[in-house]
Amino acid sequence: MATTPPNAVPGQISGGQLHSPSMVAYIERHAHENPERMALIDGGTQEAITYGALVARIHAAARVLEGDGIGHGDRVGVLSPNSLPYVVLLLALAELGAIAVPQNTRLSPGEVAANLSDAGVSAVVGSVGLAETSTEAAQMAGVKRLYLLDGEAAGWTALPQGEVGLVPGRRGPAQEPSGEDTCTLLYTSGTTGVAKGCMLAQRTWIGYAMNMQMAMRLGRDDTYLAFLPFFHVAGLGLMLSQLILGGCVVTQAAADPGQMHSNIRRHRVTVTMVVPGISGPFVNHPDAPGPAERSLRLVVSGAGLEQQAVMDAVVDRLGAEYIAIYGQTESGTKTTWATYREIRDHPGTYGRVMPSMVYRIVDENDEDVPVGEPGELLLRGPTVMQGYWGRPEDTAETLRNGWHHTGDVFVYEGDGLVRMVDRTKYLIKTGGENVYPQEVENVLKQHPGVADVAVAGIPDAHWGETVKAFVVPRPGMEPQRADLDAFVRGSLAGYKAPRYIEFVEVIPRNVSGKILKNDLVARPTDASQLVKPAQR
């Protein structure tokens, strides 16, 4: 039962449950209305459970955790690939009002331990395949309670699996959760510094779901293939959205194009999301179903990240819709969405801001800029983070004046369409002029000899900073620095053209497809990469 808050007025219902229901409350609604509707399918083991079974499994796992003293506000670290048991765990923690701290499975034990220590977790949940890393990270962070999602391992407590531990009925936790309770600590990718934990409330994922329903028509008739990892805001948000909306989720542990198409065909998947690195192999895979077998209706990817050829292949080869999205962990949702037609008619557009959000584009004084002028995008809405865990100064800076300051520079282009110019932190100041790397990248991507590109500022004794491009040549082609320089100057001012160009095999990116510019800037620059010695 929920506790009565102090100073409650007799006869009134207080607390967040009335106006902001918990996340699991929506799952329970679907179990009540359609208990036999399929909710979750594990794309690896092929285990499948209905909404009725899912709710029973959630309550069973919650009782085990609660019996060990895990409750409202406690943080629990999770290190596992996507799986059906992982989803159950996340919802069980939400049912208790506890806070999940999903960890990037690519991190070293030391990096995981740093995040676990920062969050002050009281327990760690891992999978058999990552038990060694999880154990080492937990030991480094001083965490004693260890739970296993799958199988058995010495020193670990196994959570309920299959029909084991299913209980009839429902017994609520000691403190009933609400949509206002912190639900998740997602650590930012840390591409430009130490990762920070973004506090996201249960209402974040409910708002995420409503945005997906309004913008992408996601709903109960859809089956979502969830291969994008749950430690990422997009992967976690789309999975939870689909369950909140009453649809079906197929989990997949690895980004394997062949397995993706196998699961799509087997389970009649209708929606998935891809990122650069997997998107090309996925859309061009020989196992992609032909017209008579198709079930996929929508493929989502990152705005400004994909090659036009990938977008075209989604439509022409897979017969699906294509939508490009932009977002960040702090906003707690996909912030903008652009359709294939909008991208075709307005190259470079990021589309429209999500329906649940209001926004402004402002200058350095938080004053609105004129239409067509670049400025920082500010946001308000139900999904925005509550703040950074344990970092009040960073929180105050990012959420100042009652707006979430994204740090991203946008332009409003009219008719509801916005376009991202770049991140403020990537701004290059060269000889008193401002250069936004993404603007230069967008031009270079159009060159026929360029497969991928990243642009960054590097120190320069004369100009303070200068522009450097890292170019992945298209297979079979050898673009020349002078030709690329002329190509950029045909569209942009001369000071924006890269002074140095380094040809590389791959552009390093994180799991969401964002370029790891610190890794690139750290590479040595020498005279052999100089485009030409002329003054800028």
mmCIF file of C-alpha atoms in Angstrom, residues 71-346:
data_model
loop_
_atom_site.group_PDB
_atom_site.id
_atom_site.type_symbol
_atom_site.label_atom_id
_atom_site.label_comp_id
_atom_site.label_asym_id
_atom_site.label_seq_id
_atom_site.Cartn_x
_atom_site.Cartn_y
_atom_site.Cartn_z
ATOM 1 C CA GLY A 71 13.323 -1.217 -2.734
ATOM 2 C CA HIS A 72 12.305 2.302 -3.579
ATOM 3 C CA GLY A 73 15.210 4.484 -4.703
ATOM 4 C CA ASP A 74 17.856 1.749 -4.605
ATOM 5 C CA ARG A 75 20.192 1.638 -7.604
ATOM 6 C CA VAL A 76 20.893 -1.671 -9.332
ATOM 7 C CA GLY A 77 23.607 -2.047 -11.971
ATOM 8 C CA VAL A 78 22.859 -4.249 -14.991
ATOM 9 C CA LEU A 79 25.397 -5.727 -17.405
ATOM 10 C CA SER A 80 23.855 -7.954 -20.052
ATOM 11 C CA PRO A 81 23.073 -8.164 -23.752
ATOM 12 C CA ASN A 82 19.442 -7.720 -24.770
ATOM 13 C CA SER A 83 17.245 -10.626 -23.718
ATOM 14 C CA LEU A 84 13.786 -11.451 -22.461
ATOM 15 C CA PRO A 85 14.993 -11.808 -18.835
ATOM 16 C CA TYR A 86 16.654 -8.376 -19.089
ATOM 17 C CA VAL A 87 13.288 -6.810 -19.952
ATOM 18 C CA VAL A 88 11.601 -8.590 -17.047
ATOM 19 C CA LEU A 89 14.285 -7.320 -14.681
ATOM 20 C CA LEU A 90 13.917 -3.706 -15.803
ATOM 21 C CA LEU A 91 10.159 -3.823 -15.263
ATOM 22 C CA ALA A 92 10.546 -5.588 -11.885
ATOM 23 C CA LEU A 93 12.872 -2.811 -10.704
ATOM 24 C CA ALA A 94 10.361 -0.223 -11.931
ATOM 25 C CA GLU A 95 7.609 -2.042 -10.009
ATOM 26 C CA LEU A 96 9.666 -1.635 -6.821
ATOM 27 C CA GLY A 97 10.444 2.006 -7.527
ATOM 28 C CA ALA A 98 14.111 1.013 -7.737
ATOM 29 C CA ILE A 99 16.490 2.549 -10.263
ATOM 30 C CA ALA A 100 18.100 0.504 -13.041
ATOM 31 C CA VAL A 101 21.664 1.457 -14.015
ATOM 32 C CA PRO A 102 22.234 -0.316 -17.377
ATOM 33 C CA GLN A 103 25.895 -0.579 -18.380
ATOM 34 C CA ASN A 104 27.538 -0.589 -21.777
ATOM 35 C CA THR A 105 28.659 -4.169 -22.399
ATOM 36 C CA ARG A 106 31.702 -2.899 -24.304
ATOM 37 C CA LEU A 107 33.200 -1.140 -21.296
ATOM 38 C CA SER A 108 36.137 -2.523 -19.347
ATOM 39 C CA PRO A 109 35.539 -3.733 -15.771
ATOM 40 C CA GLY A 110 37.193 -0.569 -14.499
ATOM 41 C CA GLU A 111 34.918 1.675 -16.549
ATOM 42 C CA VAL A 112 31.830 -0.223 -15.386
ATOM 43 C CA ALA A 113 33.046 -0.051 -11.784
ATOM 44 C CA ALA A 114 33.463 3.726 -12.049
ATOM 45 C CA ASN A 115 29.819 4.098 -13.107
ATOM 46 C CA LEU A 116 28.592 1.662 -10.440
ATOM 47 C CA SER A 117 30.520 3.564 -7.771
ATOM 48 C CA ASP A 118 29.245 6.902 -9.017
ATOM 49 C CA ALA A 119 25.644 5.631 -8.848
ATOM 50 C CA GLY A 120 26.136 4.005 -5.455
ATOM 51 C CA VAL A 121 24.522 0.756 -6.572
ATOM 52 C CA SER A 122 23.474 -1.762 -3.932
ATOM 53 C CA ALA A 123 23.441 -4.757 -6.290
ATOM 54 C CA VAL A 124 24.623 -5.899 -9.700
ATOM 55 C CA VAL A 125 22.674 -8.066 -12.136
ATOM 56 C CA GLY A 126 24.583 -9.802 -14.919
ATOM 57 C CA SER A 127 24.296 -12.511 -17.537
ATOM 58 C CA VAL A 128 26.299 -15.751 -17.733
ATOM 59 C CA GLY A 129 28.296 -14.492 -20.713
ATOM 60 C CA LEU A 130 29.386 -11.382 -18.819
ATOM 61 C CA ALA A 131 29.635 -12.896 -15.342
ATOM 62 C CA GLU A 132 33.420 -12.511 -15.212
ATOM 63 C CA THR A 133 33.340 -8.830 -16.176
ATOM 64 C CA SER A 134 30.389 -8.203 -13.857
ATOM 65 C CA THR A 135 32.127 -9.925 -10.933
ATOM 66 C CA GLU A 136 35.321 -7.943 -11.412
ATOM 67 C CA ALA A 137 33.442 -4.659 -11.759
ATOM 68 C CA ALA A 138 31.325 -5.399 -8.685
ATOM 69 C CA GLN A 139 34.415 -6.246 -6.627
ATOM 70 C CA MET A 140 36.120 -3.020 -7.707
ATOM 71 C CA ALA A 141 32.986 -1.054 -6.759
ATOM 72 C CA GLY A 142 32.591 -2.890 -3.455
ATOM 73 C CA VAL A 143 29.181 -4.382 -4.341
ATOM 74 C CA LYS A 144 28.365 -7.679 -2.598
ATOM 75 C CA ARG A 145 24.887 -8.606 -3.896
ATOM 76 C CA LEU A 146 25.037 -10.328 -7.292
ATOM 77 C CA TYR A 147 22.079 -11.629 -9.305
ATOM 78 C CA LEU A 148 22.102 -13.678 -12.496
ATOM 79 C CA LEU A 149 19.571 -13.221 -15.274
ATOM 80 C CA ASP A 150 20.221 -16.556 -16.923
ATOM 81 C CA GLY A 151 21.757 -19.859 -15.834
ATOM 82 C CA GLU A 152 23.845 -20.366 -12.699
ATOM 83 C CA ALA A 153 27.245 -19.228 -11.445
ATOM 84 C CA ALA A 154 29.057 -19.538 -8.142
ATOM 85 C CA GLY A 155 28.389 -16.597 -5.838
ATOM 86 C CA TRP A 156 25.369 -15.407 -7.808
ATOM 87 C CA THR A 157 21.666 -15.514 -6.906
ATOM 88 C CA ALA A 158 19.545 -16.700 -9.826
ATOM 89 C CA LEU A 159 16.405 -14.688 -10.594
ATOM 90 C CA PRO A 160 13.181 -16.598 -11.443
ATOM 91 C CA GLN A 161 13.211 -18.148 -14.921
ATOM 92 C CA GLY A 162 10.431 -19.657 -17.039
ATOM 93 C CA GLU A 163 7.448 -20.759 -14.980
ATOM 94 C CA VAL A 164 9.540 -21.032 -11.804
ATOM 95 C CA GLY A 165 8.378 -18.617 -9.135
ATOM 96 C CA LEU A 166 5.258 -17.421 -10.923
ATOM 97 C CA VAL A 167 2.679 -16.396 -8.343
ATOM 98 C CA PRO A 168 -1.043 -15.777 -8.692
ATOM 99 C CA GLY A 169 -2.458 -12.366 -7.995
ATOM 100 C CA ARG A 170 -0.483 -9.288 -7.062
ATOM 101 C CA ARG A 171 1.021 -7.939 -3.876
ATOM 102 C CA GLY A 172 2.194 -4.375 -4.216
ATOM 103 C CA PRO A 173 5.642 -3.257 -3.077
ATOM 104 C CA ALA A 174 6.142 -1.542 0.260
ATOM 105 C CA GLN A 175 5.989 1.828 -1.475
ATOM 106 C CA GLU A 176 3.939 1.964 -4.643
ATOM 107 C CA PRO A 177 5.858 3.701 -7.457
ATOM 108 C CA SER A 178 4.594 6.562 -9.582
ATOM 109 C CA GLY A 179 5.523 8.075 -12.903
ATOM 110 C CA GLU A 180 7.475 10.779 -11.088
ATOM 111 C CA ASP A 181 9.905 8.305 -9.508
ATOM 112 C CA THR A 182 13.390 8.065 -10.946
ATOM 113 C CA CYS A 183 13.449 4.850 -12.945
ATOM 114 C CA THR A 184 16.735 4.770 -14.836
ATOM 115 C CA LEU A 185 20.252 6.126 -14.590
ATOM 116 C CA LEU A 186 21.657 6.145 -18.109
ATOM 117 C CA TYR A 187 25.275 7.149 -18.363
ATOM 118 C CA THR A 188 26.087 9.402 -21.278
ATOM 119 C CA SER A 189 28.545 8.092 -23.833
ATOM 120 C CA GLY A 190 31.320 10.290 -22.507
ATOM 121 C CA THR A 191 32.655 11.168 -25.973
ATOM 122 C CA THR A 192 33.996 14.488 -24.673
ATOM 123 C CA GLY A 193 34.657 13.793 -21.023
ATOM 124 C CA VAL A 194 33.638 11.775 -17.969
ATOM 125 C CA ALA A 195 30.279 10.046 -18.352
ATOM 126 C CA LYS A 196 27.409 11.451 -16.273
ATOM 127 C CA GLY A 197 24.334 9.582 -15.078
ATOM 128 C CA CYS A 198 21.101 11.036 -16.460
ATOM 129 C CA MET A 199 18.181 10.566 -14.062
ATOM 130 C CA LEU A 200 15.111 9.562 -16.051
ATOM 131 C CA ALA A 201 11.701 9.174 -14.414
ATOM 132 C CA GLN A 202 9.136 6.506 -15.198
ATOM 133 C CA ARG A 203 7.119 9.230 -16.954
ATOM 134 C CA THR A 204 10.060 9.624 -19.352
ATOM 135 C CA TRP A 205 9.356 6.228 -20.905
ATOM 136 C CA ILE A 206 5.597 6.801 -20.909
ATOM 137 C CA GLY A 207 6.117 10.110 -22.706
ATOM 138 C CA TYR A 208 8.544 8.396 -25.077
ATOM 139 C CA ALA A 209 5.825 5.882 -25.938
ATOM 140 C CA MET A 210 3.244 8.576 -26.631
ATOM 141 C CA ASN A 211 5.686 10.356 -28.931
ATOM 142 C CA MET A 212 6.317 7.121 -30.833
ATOM 143 C CA GLN A 213 2.602 6.519 -31.198
ATOM 144 C CA MET A 214 1.934 10.012 -32.530
ATOM 145 C CA ALA A 215 5.005 10.399 -34.740
ATOM 146 C CA MET A 216 5.548 6.839 -35.988
ATOM 147 C CA ARG A 217 2.169 5.166 -35.423
ATOM 148 C CA LEU A 218 3.832 2.631 -33.127
ATOM 149 C CA GLY A 219 1.253 0.519 -31.323
ATOM 150 C CA ARG A 220 -0.322 -2.787 -30.400
ATOM 151 C CA ASP A 221 -0.302 -4.097 -33.958
ATOM 152 C CA ASP A 222 3.470 -3.675 -34.268
ATOM 153 C CA THR A 223 6.278 -6.087 -33.472
ATOM 154 C CA TYR A 224 9.555 -4.329 -32.711
ATOM 155 C CA LEU A 225 12.949 -6.002 -33.198
ATOM 156 C CA ALA A 226 15.034 -4.742 -30.277
ATOM 157 C CA PHE A 227 18.683 -5.280 -31.160
ATOM 158 C CA LEU A 228 19.794 -1.737 -30.242
ATOM 159 C CA PRO A 229 21.177 -2.240 -26.708
ATOM 160 C CA PHE A 230 19.159 -1.357 -23.633
ATOM 161 C CA PHE A 231 22.003 0.712 -22.160
ATOM 162 C CA HIS A 232 21.255 3.247 -24.898
ATOM 163 C CA VAL A 233 18.343 5.689 -24.624
ATOM 164 C CA ALA A 234 16.972 4.804 -28.074
ATOM 165 C CA GLY A 235 17.237 1.050 -27.581
ATOM 166 C CA LEU A 236 15.680 1.147 -24.133
ATOM 167 C CA GLY A 237 13.068 3.731 -25.070
ATOM 168 C CA LEU A 238 11.748 1.944 -28.138
ATOM 169 C CA MET A 239 11.526 -1.377 -26.291
ATOM 170 C CA LEU A 240 9.661 0.092 -23.328
ATOM 171 C CA SER A 241 7.449 2.158 -25.630
ATOM 172 C CA GLN A 242 6.267 -0.920 -27.460
ATOM 173 C CA LEU A 243 5.275 -2.661 -24.220
ATOM 174 C CA ILE A 244 3.643 0.450 -22.774
ATOM 175 C CA LEU A 245 1.589 0.663 -25.988
ATOM 176 C CA GLY A 246 0.634 -3.019 -25.867
ATOM 177 C CA GLY A 247 2.646 -4.321 -28.812
ATOM 178 C CA CYS A 248 5.208 -7.114 -29.101
ATOM 179 C CA VAL A 249 8.996 -6.958 -28.638
ATOM 180 C CA VAL A 250 11.524 -9.409 -30.079
ATOM 181 C CA THR A 251 14.870 -9.092 -28.312
ATOM 182 C CA GLN A 252 18.166 -9.724 -30.081
ATOM 183 C CA ALA A 253 21.542 -9.810 -28.345
ATOM 184 C CA ALA A 254 23.861 -8.922 -31.223
ATOM 185 C CA ALA A 255 23.891 -6.653 -34.261
ATOM 186 C CA ASP A 256 23.925 -9.490 -36.781
ATOM 187 C CA PRO A 257 22.156 -8.658 -40.083
ATOM 188 C CA GLY A 258 21.468 -12.293 -40.938
ATOM 189 C CA GLN A 259 19.918 -12.964 -37.536
ATOM 190 C CA MET A 260 17.930 -9.740 -37.823
ATOM 191 C CA HIS A 261 16.352 -10.838 -41.088
ATOM 192 C CA SER A 262 15.749 -14.316 -39.668
ATOM 193 C CA ASN A 263 13.874 -12.883 -36.682
ATOM 194 C CA ILE A 264 12.002 -10.422 -38.900
ATOM 195 C CA ARG A 265 10.813 -13.243 -41.140
ATOM 196 C CA ARG A 266 10.047 -15.670 -38.301
ATOM 197 C CA HIS A 267 8.123 -13.234 -36.107
ATOM 198 C CA ARG A 268 6.680 -10.906 -38.743
ATOM 199 C CA VAL A 269 8.548 -7.922 -37.340
ATOM 200 C CA THR A 270 7.166 -4.561 -38.473
ATOM 201 C CA VAL A 271 9.583 -2.022 -36.918
ATOM 202 C CA THR A 272 13.286 -1.851 -36.160
ATOM 203 C CA MET A 273 15.974 0.771 -35.650
ATOM 204 C CA VAL A 274 19.477 0.679 -37.123
ATOM 205 C CA VAL A 275 22.616 2.781 -36.791
ATOM 206 C CA PRO A 276 25.628 3.340 -39.086
ATOM 207 C CA GLY A 277 27.873 0.314 -39.186
ATOM 208 C CA ILE A 278 24.958 -2.126 -39.225
ATOM 209 C CA SER A 279 22.500 -0.214 -41.425
ATOM 210 C CA GLY A 280 24.319 -0.794 -44.735
ATOM 211 C CA PRO A 281 24.891 -4.532 -44.220
ATOM 212 C CA PHE A 282 21.297 -4.875 -43.013
ATOM 213 C CA VAL A 283 19.552 -3.180 -45.933
ATOM 214 C CA ASN A 284 21.784 -4.896 -48.506
ATOM 215 C CA HIS A 285 21.855 -8.361 -46.924
ATOM 216 C CA PRO A 286 21.088 -11.221 -49.337
ATOM 217 C CA ASP A 287 18.594 -12.702 -46.833
ATOM 218 C CA ALA A 288 16.366 -9.632 -46.930
ATOM 219 C CA PRO A 289 12.829 -10.880 -47.695
ATOM 220 C CA GLY A 290 11.338 -10.360 -51.134
ATOM 221 C CA PRO A 291 8.062 -8.542 -51.803
ATOM 222 C CA ALA A 292 5.899 -11.600 -51.068
ATOM 223 C CA GLU A 293 7.482 -12.149 -47.617
ATOM 224 C CA ARG A 294 7.751 -8.600 -46.346
ATOM 225 C CA SER A 295 6.420 -7.603 -42.934
ATOM 226 C CA LEU A 296 8.712 -4.673 -42.127
ATOM 227 C CA ARG A 297 6.855 -1.363 -42.411
ATOM 228 C CA LEU A 298 9.306 1.039 -40.717
ATOM 229 C CA VAL A 299 13.068 1.408 -40.320
ATOM 230 C CA VAL A 300 14.362 4.143 -38.027
ATOM 231 C CA SER A 301 17.884 5.562 -38.002
ATOM 232 C CA GLY A 302 19.795 8.623 -36.885
ATOM 233 C CA ALA A 303 19.293 11.990 -38.550
ATOM 234 C CA GLY A 304 22.403 13.282 -40.270
ATOM 235 C CA LEU A 305 24.202 9.949 -39.876
ATOM 236 C CA GLU A 306 23.095 7.814 -42.811
ATOM 237 C CA GLN A 307 24.171 7.821 -46.430
ATOM 238 C CA GLN A 308 21.414 8.554 -48.939
ATOM 239 C CA ALA A 309 21.977 5.105 -50.462
ATOM 240 C CA VAL A 310 20.935 3.455 -47.184
ATOM 241 C CA MET A 311 17.758 5.511 -46.974
ATOM 242 C CA ASP A 312 16.934 4.689 -50.588
ATOM 243 C CA ALA A 313 17.520 0.970 -49.990
ATOM 244 C CA VAL A 314 15.080 0.940 -47.063
ATOM 245 C CA VAL A 315 12.358 2.239 -49.346
ATOM 246 C CA ASP A 316 13.273 0.559 -52.631
ATOM 247 C CA ARG A 317 14.753 -2.773 -51.502
ATOM 248 C CA LEU A 318 12.953 -3.454 -48.209
ATOM 249 C CA GLY A 319 9.696 -1.766 -49.141
ATOM 250 C CA ALA A 320 9.516 0.022 -45.779
ATOM 251 C CA GLU A 321 9.140 3.585 -44.574
ATOM 252 C CA TYR A 322 12.272 5.411 -43.469
ATOM 253 C CA ILE A 323 12.323 7.878 -40.584
ATOM 254 C CA ALA A 324 15.415 9.700 -39.301
ATOM 255 C CA ILE A 325 15.501 10.735 -35.661
ATOM 256 C CA TYR A 326 17.609 12.958 -33.437
ATOM 257 C CA GLY A 327 17.766 12.855 -29.666
ATOM 258 C CA GLN A 328 20.027 12.703 -26.657
ATOM 259 C CA THR A 329 20.005 10.970 -23.305
ATOM 260 C CA GLU A 330 19.215 14.176 -21.430
ATOM 261 C CA SER A 331 16.035 14.760 -23.441
ATOM 262 C CA GLY A 332 14.922 11.209 -22.619
ATOM 263 C CA THR A 333 13.399 10.625 -26.037
ATOM 264 C CA LYS A 334 13.770 11.037 -29.731
ATOM 265 C CA THR A 335 13.552 14.815 -30.039
ATOM 266 C CA THR A 336 12.905 15.215 -33.779
ATOM 267 C CA TRP A 337 11.744 12.985 -36.598
ATOM 268 C CA ALA A 338 12.007 13.420 -40.367
ATOM 269 C CA THR A 339 10.297 11.298 -43.002
ATOM 270 C CA TYR A 340 11.987 10.043 -46.136
ATOM 271 C CA ARG A 341 9.993 12.515 -48.224
ATOM 272 C CA GLU A 342 10.963 15.453 -45.995
ATOM 273 C CA ILE A 343 14.634 14.492 -46.246
ATOM 274 C CA ARG A 344 14.325 14.125 -50.016
ATOM 275 C CA ASP A 345 12.604 17.492 -50.418
ATOM 276 C CA HIS A 346 14.697 19.301 -47.768
#
